[in-house]
Coordinates of C-alpha atoms and ligand atoms in Angstrom, one line a residue:
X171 CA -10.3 25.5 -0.7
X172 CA -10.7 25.8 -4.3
X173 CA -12.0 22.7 -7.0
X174 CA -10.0 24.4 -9.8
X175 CA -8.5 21.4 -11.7
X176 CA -6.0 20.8 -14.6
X177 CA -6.8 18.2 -16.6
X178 CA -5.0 14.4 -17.0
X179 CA -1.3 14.4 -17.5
X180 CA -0.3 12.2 -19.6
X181 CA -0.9 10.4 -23.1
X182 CA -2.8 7.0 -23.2
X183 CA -3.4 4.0 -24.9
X184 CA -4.8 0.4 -24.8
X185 CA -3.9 -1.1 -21.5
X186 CA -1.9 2.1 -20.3
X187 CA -1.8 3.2 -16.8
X188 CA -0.6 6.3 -16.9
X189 CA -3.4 8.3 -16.6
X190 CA -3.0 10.5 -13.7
X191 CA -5.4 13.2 -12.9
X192 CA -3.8 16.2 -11.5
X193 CA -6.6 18.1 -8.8
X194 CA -4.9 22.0 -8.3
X195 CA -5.5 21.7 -4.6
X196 CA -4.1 18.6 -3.5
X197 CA -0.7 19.0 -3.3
X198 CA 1.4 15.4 -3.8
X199 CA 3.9 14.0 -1.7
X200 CA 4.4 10.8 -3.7
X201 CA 4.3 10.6 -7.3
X202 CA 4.5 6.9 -8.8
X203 CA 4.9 6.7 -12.7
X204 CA 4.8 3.4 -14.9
X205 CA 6.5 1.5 -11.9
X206 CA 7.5 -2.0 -12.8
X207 CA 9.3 -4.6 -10.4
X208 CA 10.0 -7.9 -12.4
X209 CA 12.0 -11.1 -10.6
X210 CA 14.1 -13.1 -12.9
X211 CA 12.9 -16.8 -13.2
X212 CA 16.1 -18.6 -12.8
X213 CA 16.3 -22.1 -13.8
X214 CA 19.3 -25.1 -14.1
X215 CA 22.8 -25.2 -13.5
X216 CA 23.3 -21.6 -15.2
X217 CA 20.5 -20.2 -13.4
X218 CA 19.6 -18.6 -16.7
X219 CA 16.5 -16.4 -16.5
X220 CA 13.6 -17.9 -18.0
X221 CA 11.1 -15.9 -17.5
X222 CA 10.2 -12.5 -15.2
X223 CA 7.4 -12.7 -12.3
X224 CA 6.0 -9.5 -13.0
X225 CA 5.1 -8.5 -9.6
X226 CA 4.2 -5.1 -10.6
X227 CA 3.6 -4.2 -14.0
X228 CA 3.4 -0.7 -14.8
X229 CA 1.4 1.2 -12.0
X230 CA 0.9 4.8 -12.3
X231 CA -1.0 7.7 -9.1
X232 CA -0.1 10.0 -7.2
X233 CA -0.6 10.1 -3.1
X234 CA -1.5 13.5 -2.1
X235 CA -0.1 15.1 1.5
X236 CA -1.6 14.1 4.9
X237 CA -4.0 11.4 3.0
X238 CA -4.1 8.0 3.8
X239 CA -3.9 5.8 -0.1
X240 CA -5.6 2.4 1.0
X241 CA -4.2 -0.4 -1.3
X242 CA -5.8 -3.9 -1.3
X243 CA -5.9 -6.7 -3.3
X244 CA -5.4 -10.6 -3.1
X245 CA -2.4 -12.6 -2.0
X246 CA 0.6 -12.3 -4.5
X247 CA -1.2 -9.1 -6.6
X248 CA 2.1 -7.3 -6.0
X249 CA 1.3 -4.7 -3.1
X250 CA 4.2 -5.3 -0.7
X251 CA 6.6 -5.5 -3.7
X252 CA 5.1 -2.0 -5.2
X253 CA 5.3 -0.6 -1.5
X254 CA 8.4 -1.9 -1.2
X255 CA 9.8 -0.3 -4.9
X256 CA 8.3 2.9 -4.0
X257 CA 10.5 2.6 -1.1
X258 CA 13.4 2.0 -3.3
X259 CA 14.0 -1.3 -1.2
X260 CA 13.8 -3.2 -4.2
X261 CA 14.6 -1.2 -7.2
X262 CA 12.2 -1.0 -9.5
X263 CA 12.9 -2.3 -13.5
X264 CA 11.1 0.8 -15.4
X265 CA 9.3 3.9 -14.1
X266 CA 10.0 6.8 -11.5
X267 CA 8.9 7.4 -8.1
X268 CA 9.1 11.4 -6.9
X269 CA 9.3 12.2 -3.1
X270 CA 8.9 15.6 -2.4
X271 CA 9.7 16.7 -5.8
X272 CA 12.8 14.2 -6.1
X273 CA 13.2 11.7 -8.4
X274 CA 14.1 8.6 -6.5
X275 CA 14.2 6.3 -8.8
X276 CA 18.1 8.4 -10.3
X277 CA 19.5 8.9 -7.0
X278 CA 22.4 7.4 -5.7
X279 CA 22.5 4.5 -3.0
X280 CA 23.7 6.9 -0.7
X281 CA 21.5 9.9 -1.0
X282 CA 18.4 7.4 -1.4
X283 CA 19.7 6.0 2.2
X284 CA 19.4 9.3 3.1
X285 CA 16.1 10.0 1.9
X286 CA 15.0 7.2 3.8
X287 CA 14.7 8.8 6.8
X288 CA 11.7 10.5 5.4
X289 CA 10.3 7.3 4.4
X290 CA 9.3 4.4 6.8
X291 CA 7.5 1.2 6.4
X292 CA 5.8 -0.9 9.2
X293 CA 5.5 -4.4 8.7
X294 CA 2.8 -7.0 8.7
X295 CA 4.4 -9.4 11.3
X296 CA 5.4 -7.8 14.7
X297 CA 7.2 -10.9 15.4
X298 CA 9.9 -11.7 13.1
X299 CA 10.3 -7.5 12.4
X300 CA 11.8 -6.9 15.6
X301 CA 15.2 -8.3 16.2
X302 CA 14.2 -10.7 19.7
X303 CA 17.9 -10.0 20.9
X304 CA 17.7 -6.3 20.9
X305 CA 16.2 -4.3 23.9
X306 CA 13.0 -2.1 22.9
X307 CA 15.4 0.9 23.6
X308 CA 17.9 -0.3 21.0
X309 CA 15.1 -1.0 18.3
X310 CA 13.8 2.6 18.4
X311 CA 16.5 4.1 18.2
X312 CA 18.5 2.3 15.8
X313 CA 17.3 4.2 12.7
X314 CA 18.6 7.2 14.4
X315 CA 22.1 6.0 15.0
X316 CA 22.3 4.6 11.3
X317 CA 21.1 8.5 10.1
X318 CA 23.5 9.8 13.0
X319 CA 20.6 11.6 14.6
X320 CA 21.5 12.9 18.1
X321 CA 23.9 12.4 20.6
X322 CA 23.4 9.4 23.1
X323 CA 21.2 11.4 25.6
X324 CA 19.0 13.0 23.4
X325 CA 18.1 9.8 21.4
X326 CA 17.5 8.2 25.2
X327 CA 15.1 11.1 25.6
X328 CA 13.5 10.4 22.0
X329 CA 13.2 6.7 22.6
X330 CA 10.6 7.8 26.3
X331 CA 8.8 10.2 23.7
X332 CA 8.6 7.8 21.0
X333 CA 6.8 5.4 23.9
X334 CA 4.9 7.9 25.1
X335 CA 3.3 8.7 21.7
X336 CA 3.1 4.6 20.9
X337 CA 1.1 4.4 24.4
X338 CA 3.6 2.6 25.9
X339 CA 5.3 3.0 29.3
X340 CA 8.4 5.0 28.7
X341 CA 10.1 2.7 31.3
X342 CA 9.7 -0.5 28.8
X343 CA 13.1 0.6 27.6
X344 CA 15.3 -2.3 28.7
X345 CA 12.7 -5.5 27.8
X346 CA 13.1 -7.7 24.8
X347 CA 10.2 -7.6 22.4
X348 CA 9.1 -11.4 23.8
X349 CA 8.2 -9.7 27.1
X350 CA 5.2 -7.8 24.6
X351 CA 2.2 -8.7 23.4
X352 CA 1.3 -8.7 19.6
X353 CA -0.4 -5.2 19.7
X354 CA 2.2 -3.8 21.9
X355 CA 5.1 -5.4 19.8
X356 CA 3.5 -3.7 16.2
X357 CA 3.2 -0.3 18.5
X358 CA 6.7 -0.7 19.0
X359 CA 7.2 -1.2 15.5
X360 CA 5.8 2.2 14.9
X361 CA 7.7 3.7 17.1
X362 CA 10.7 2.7 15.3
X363 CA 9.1 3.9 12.5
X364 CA 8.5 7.8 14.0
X365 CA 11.7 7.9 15.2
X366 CA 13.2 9.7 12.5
X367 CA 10.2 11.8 12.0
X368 CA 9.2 10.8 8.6
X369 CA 6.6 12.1 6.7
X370 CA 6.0 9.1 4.0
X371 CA 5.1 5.9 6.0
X372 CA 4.4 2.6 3.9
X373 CA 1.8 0.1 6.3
X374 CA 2.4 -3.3 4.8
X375 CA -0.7 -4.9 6.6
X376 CA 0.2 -3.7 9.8
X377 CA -3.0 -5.1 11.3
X378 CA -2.9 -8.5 9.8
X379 CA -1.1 -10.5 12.3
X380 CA -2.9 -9.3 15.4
X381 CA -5.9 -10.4 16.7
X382 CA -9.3 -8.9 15.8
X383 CA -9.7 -7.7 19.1
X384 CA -6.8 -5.1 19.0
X385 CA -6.9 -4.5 15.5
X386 CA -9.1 -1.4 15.7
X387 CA -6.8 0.0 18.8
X388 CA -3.5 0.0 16.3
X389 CA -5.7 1.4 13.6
X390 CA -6.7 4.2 15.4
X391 CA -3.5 4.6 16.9
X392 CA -1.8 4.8 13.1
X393 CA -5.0 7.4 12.4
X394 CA -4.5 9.5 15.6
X395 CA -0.6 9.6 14.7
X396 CA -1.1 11.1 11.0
X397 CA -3.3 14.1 12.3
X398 CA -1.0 15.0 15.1
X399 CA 2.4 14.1 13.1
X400 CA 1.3 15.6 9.8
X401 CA 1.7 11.9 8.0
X402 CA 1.1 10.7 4.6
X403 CA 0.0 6.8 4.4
X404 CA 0.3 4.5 1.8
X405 CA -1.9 1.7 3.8
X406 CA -2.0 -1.7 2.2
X407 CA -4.4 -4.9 3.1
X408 CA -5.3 -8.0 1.4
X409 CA -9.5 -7.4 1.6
X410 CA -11.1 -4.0 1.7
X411 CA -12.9 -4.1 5.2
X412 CA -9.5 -3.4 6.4
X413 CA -8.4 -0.2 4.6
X414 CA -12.2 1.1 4.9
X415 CA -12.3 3.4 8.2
X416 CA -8.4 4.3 7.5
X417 CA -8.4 5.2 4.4
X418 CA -9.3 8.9 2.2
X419 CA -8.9 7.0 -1.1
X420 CA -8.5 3.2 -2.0
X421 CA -6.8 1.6 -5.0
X422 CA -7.8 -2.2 -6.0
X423 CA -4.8 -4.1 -6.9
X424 CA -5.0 -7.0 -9.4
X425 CA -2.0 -8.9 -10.7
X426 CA 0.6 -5.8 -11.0
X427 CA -2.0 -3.6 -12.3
X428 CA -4.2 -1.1 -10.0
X429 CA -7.8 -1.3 -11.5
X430 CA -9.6 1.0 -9.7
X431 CA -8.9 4.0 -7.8
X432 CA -11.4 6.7 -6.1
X433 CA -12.3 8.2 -2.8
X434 CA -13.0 5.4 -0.4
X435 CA -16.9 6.2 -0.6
X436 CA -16.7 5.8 -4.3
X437 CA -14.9 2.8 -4.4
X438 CA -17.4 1.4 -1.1
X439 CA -20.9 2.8 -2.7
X440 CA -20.0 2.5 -6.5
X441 CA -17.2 -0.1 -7.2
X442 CA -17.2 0.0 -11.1
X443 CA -14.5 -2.8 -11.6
X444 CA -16.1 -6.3 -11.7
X445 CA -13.0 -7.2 -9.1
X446 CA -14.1 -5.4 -7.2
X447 CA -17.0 -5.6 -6.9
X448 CA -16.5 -9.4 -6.0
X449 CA -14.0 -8.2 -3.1
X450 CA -16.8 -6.2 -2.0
X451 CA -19.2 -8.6 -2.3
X452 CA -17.4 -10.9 0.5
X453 CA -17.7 -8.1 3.0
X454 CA -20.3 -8.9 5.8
X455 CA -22.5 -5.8 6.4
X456 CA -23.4 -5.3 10.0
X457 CA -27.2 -4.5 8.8
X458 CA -29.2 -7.8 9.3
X459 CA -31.6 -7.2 6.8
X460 CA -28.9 -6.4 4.6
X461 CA -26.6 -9.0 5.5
X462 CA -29.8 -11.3 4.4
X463 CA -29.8 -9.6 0.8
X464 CA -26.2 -9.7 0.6
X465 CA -25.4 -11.5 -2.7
X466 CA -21.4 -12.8 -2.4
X467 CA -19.6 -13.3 -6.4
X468 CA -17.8 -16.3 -6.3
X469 CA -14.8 -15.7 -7.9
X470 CA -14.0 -18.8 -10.9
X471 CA -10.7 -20.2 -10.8
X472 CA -7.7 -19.2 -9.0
X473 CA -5.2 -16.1 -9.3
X474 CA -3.5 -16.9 -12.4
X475 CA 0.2 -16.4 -12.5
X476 CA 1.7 -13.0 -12.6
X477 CA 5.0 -14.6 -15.0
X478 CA 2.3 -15.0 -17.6
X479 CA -0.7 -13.1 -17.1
X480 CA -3.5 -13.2 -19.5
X481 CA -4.3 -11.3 -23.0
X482 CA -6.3 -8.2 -22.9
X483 CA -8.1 -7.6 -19.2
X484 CA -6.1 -9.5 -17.0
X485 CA -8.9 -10.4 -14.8
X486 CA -10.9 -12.2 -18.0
X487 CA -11.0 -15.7 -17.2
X488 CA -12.6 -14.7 -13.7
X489 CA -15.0 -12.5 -15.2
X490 CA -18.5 -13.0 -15.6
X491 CA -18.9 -9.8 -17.7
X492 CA -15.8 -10.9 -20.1
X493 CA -16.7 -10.3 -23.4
X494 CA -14.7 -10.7 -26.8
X495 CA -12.8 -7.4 -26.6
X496 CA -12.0 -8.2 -22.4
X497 CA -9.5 -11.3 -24.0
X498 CA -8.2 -9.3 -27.0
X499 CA -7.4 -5.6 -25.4
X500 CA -5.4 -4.6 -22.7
X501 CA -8.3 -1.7 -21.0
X502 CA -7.0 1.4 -20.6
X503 CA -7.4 3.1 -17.0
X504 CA -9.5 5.7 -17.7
X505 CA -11.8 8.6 -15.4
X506 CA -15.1 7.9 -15.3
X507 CA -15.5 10.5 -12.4
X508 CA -15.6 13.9 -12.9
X509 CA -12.0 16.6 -13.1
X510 CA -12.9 17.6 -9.5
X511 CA -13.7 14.2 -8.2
X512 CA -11.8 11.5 -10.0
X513 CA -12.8 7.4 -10.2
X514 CA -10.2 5.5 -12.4
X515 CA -11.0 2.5 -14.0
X516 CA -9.6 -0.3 -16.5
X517 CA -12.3 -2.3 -17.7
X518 CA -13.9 -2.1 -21.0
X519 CA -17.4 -2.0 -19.8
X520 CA -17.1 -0.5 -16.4
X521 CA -20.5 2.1 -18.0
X522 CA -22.1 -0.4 -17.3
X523 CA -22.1 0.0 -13.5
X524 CA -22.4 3.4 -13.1
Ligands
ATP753 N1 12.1 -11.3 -4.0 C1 11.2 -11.9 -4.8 N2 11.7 -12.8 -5.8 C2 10.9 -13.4 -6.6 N3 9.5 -13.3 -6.6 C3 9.0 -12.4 -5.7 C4 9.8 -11.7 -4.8 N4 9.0 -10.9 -4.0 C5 7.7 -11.2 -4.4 N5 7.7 -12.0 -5.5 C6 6.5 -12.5 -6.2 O1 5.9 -11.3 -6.7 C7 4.5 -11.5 -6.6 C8 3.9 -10.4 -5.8 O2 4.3 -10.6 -4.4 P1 4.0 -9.6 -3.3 O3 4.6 -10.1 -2.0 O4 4.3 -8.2 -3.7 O5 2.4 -9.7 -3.2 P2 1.4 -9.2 -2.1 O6 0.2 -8.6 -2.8 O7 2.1 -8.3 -1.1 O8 0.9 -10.6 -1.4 P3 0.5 -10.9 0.1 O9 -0.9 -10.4 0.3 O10 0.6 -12.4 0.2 O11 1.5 -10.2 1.0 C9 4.2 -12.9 -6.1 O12 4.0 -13.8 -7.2 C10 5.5 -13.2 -5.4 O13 5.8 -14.6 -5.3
SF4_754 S1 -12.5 -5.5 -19.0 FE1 -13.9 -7.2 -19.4 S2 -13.0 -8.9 -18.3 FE2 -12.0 -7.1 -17.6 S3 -13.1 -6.5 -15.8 FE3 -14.0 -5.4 -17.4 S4 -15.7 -6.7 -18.1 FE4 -14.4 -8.0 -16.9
MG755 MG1 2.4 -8.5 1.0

């Protein structure tokens, strides 16, 4: 394989995001540009909008074939509603999103419906995203009768092989997800998922819901699938412990904004956004002695609100390293990596951690 690399795409400025840097050999399956996904505030008897919950506020990478894009950040940062705008489940108010070379983002609601069947999401609760009044059999292979997959018997036959590959007994076919257990019900999630052999799969904390104990199982499961199946991952979790063992590169979300994407070891070993670096911080390491040394960083104050987020850095008032410039200027996200080897970054003084 070859390190030739071209160099970053596009023009920047204070607080832009759309640097991308575009590596030669690493082909990309999903291409995300200045995505934004505001809600309307609606208030009084009009419901006149008031205001916008920017839930994503211009986001901007790429997610290369066959890797696994870990994205974590708090409660509320905006990751389900950026997977789900990728997804074109909710459209998104400004930007693009390319799938396979096509833009998304201008096709019709038809043709995106049929895109879809490239594109799957799992869900965080295996409960409620299972209809409880449909047999297992009926849930896999819905998503094959809406894309008018198959005839009868060979979606039957799909559904056993769909099982099979989950780890499930192929004769589960005619229970009701209550007769499952949590793990069992979010493998049979992912079978639904599979069925219409996608290649794009969004994981909205898939492993969230379940109990520690089988967590690891369905992660290895969902790692296992994407050598054998060829799949790319966009894998999202609220803390970084999560995404760690899953994922080939992480971004750090932070109300709307990613601030800091790199190769999982990079973002582990040498977090350069103070964020986080606090995220990291509340990790427990398995080490003793370590564990002993381990300093946590209290984040100050809570998540302030994404319908009015603060001047210049967004995460300023929780910063210990906020300086004068952090509260006036938006930072640009900007590779302090090398061409080869890229680590993005918005914060003004992220040198200082290198
Ligand atoms: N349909 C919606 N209408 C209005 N506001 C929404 C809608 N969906 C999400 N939001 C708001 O957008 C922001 C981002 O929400 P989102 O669910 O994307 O965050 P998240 O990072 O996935 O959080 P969590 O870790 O809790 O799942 C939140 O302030 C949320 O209240
Ligand atoms: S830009 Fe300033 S406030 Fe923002 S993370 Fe960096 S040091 Fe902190
Ligand atoms: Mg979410």
């Amino acid at each position: 394989m070859t390190t030739e690399t071209s160099t970053v795409m596009t023009a920047a400025g204070p607080g832009s995001q759309q640097n991308v840097p575009a590596l030669a050999d690493r082909p990309v399956l999903v291409q995300v540009r200045d995505l934004k996904k505001y809600f309307p505030i609606r208030r009084g008897v009009l419901r006149r909008t008031v205001g916008h919950i920017k839930a994503v506020d211009g986001v901007s990478f790429d997610i290369y074939k066959g890797e696994t894009l870990g994205l974590v950040g708090e409660s509320g940062c905006g990751k389900s509603t950026a997977g789900r705008t990728i997804l074109q489940l909710e459209e998104p108010t400004e930007g693009t999103v390319q799938f396979a070379d096509r833009e998304l983002t201008s096709m019709s609601g038809n043709d995106i419906r049929k895109a879809r069947r490239h594109m799957q999401m799992i869900f965080q609760d295996p409960y409620a995203s299972l209809n409880p009044r449909m047999t297992v059999g009926n849930i896999i292979s819905e998503p094959l009768t809406i894309h008018g997959i198959g005839d009868n018997a060979s979606r039957k036959e799909r559904v056993q092989e769909l099982l099979r590959v989950v780890g499930l007994n192929p004769y589960f076919v005619n229970r009701y997800p209550h007769e499952f257990s949590g793990g069992q019900r979010q493998r049979i999630g992912v079978a639904r998922a599979l069925a219409t052999n996608p290649s794009f799969i969004v994981a909205d904390e898939p492993i969230s819901a379940l109990d520690v104990s089988i967590q690891a199982q369905v992660v290895n499961m969902l790692d296992d699938l994407k050598q054998e199946l060829g799949l790319t991952y966009l894998f999202i979790a609220h803390d970084l412990s999560m995404v760690r063992y899953i994922s080939d590169r992480v971004a750090v979300m932070y109300l709307g904004r990613i601030v800091e994407l790199s190769s999982r070891n990079e973002v582990y070993d040498h977090p350069l956004h103070p964020y986080t670096q606090a995220l990291l911080s509340a990790i427990p390491v398995p080490d003793p002695d370590k564990e002993a040394r381990r300093q946590r960083i209290i984040l100050e104050g809570d998540v302030p609100s994404p319908a009015n987020p603060p001047s210049g850095c967004r995460f300023h008032p929780r910063c210990a390293y906020a300086t004068e410039v952090c509260r006036e200027a938006d930072p640009e996200f900007r590779n302090l990596g090398t061409a080869a080897s890229p680590h993005m970054v918005a914060c003004h003084h992220a040198e200082k951690f290198i």
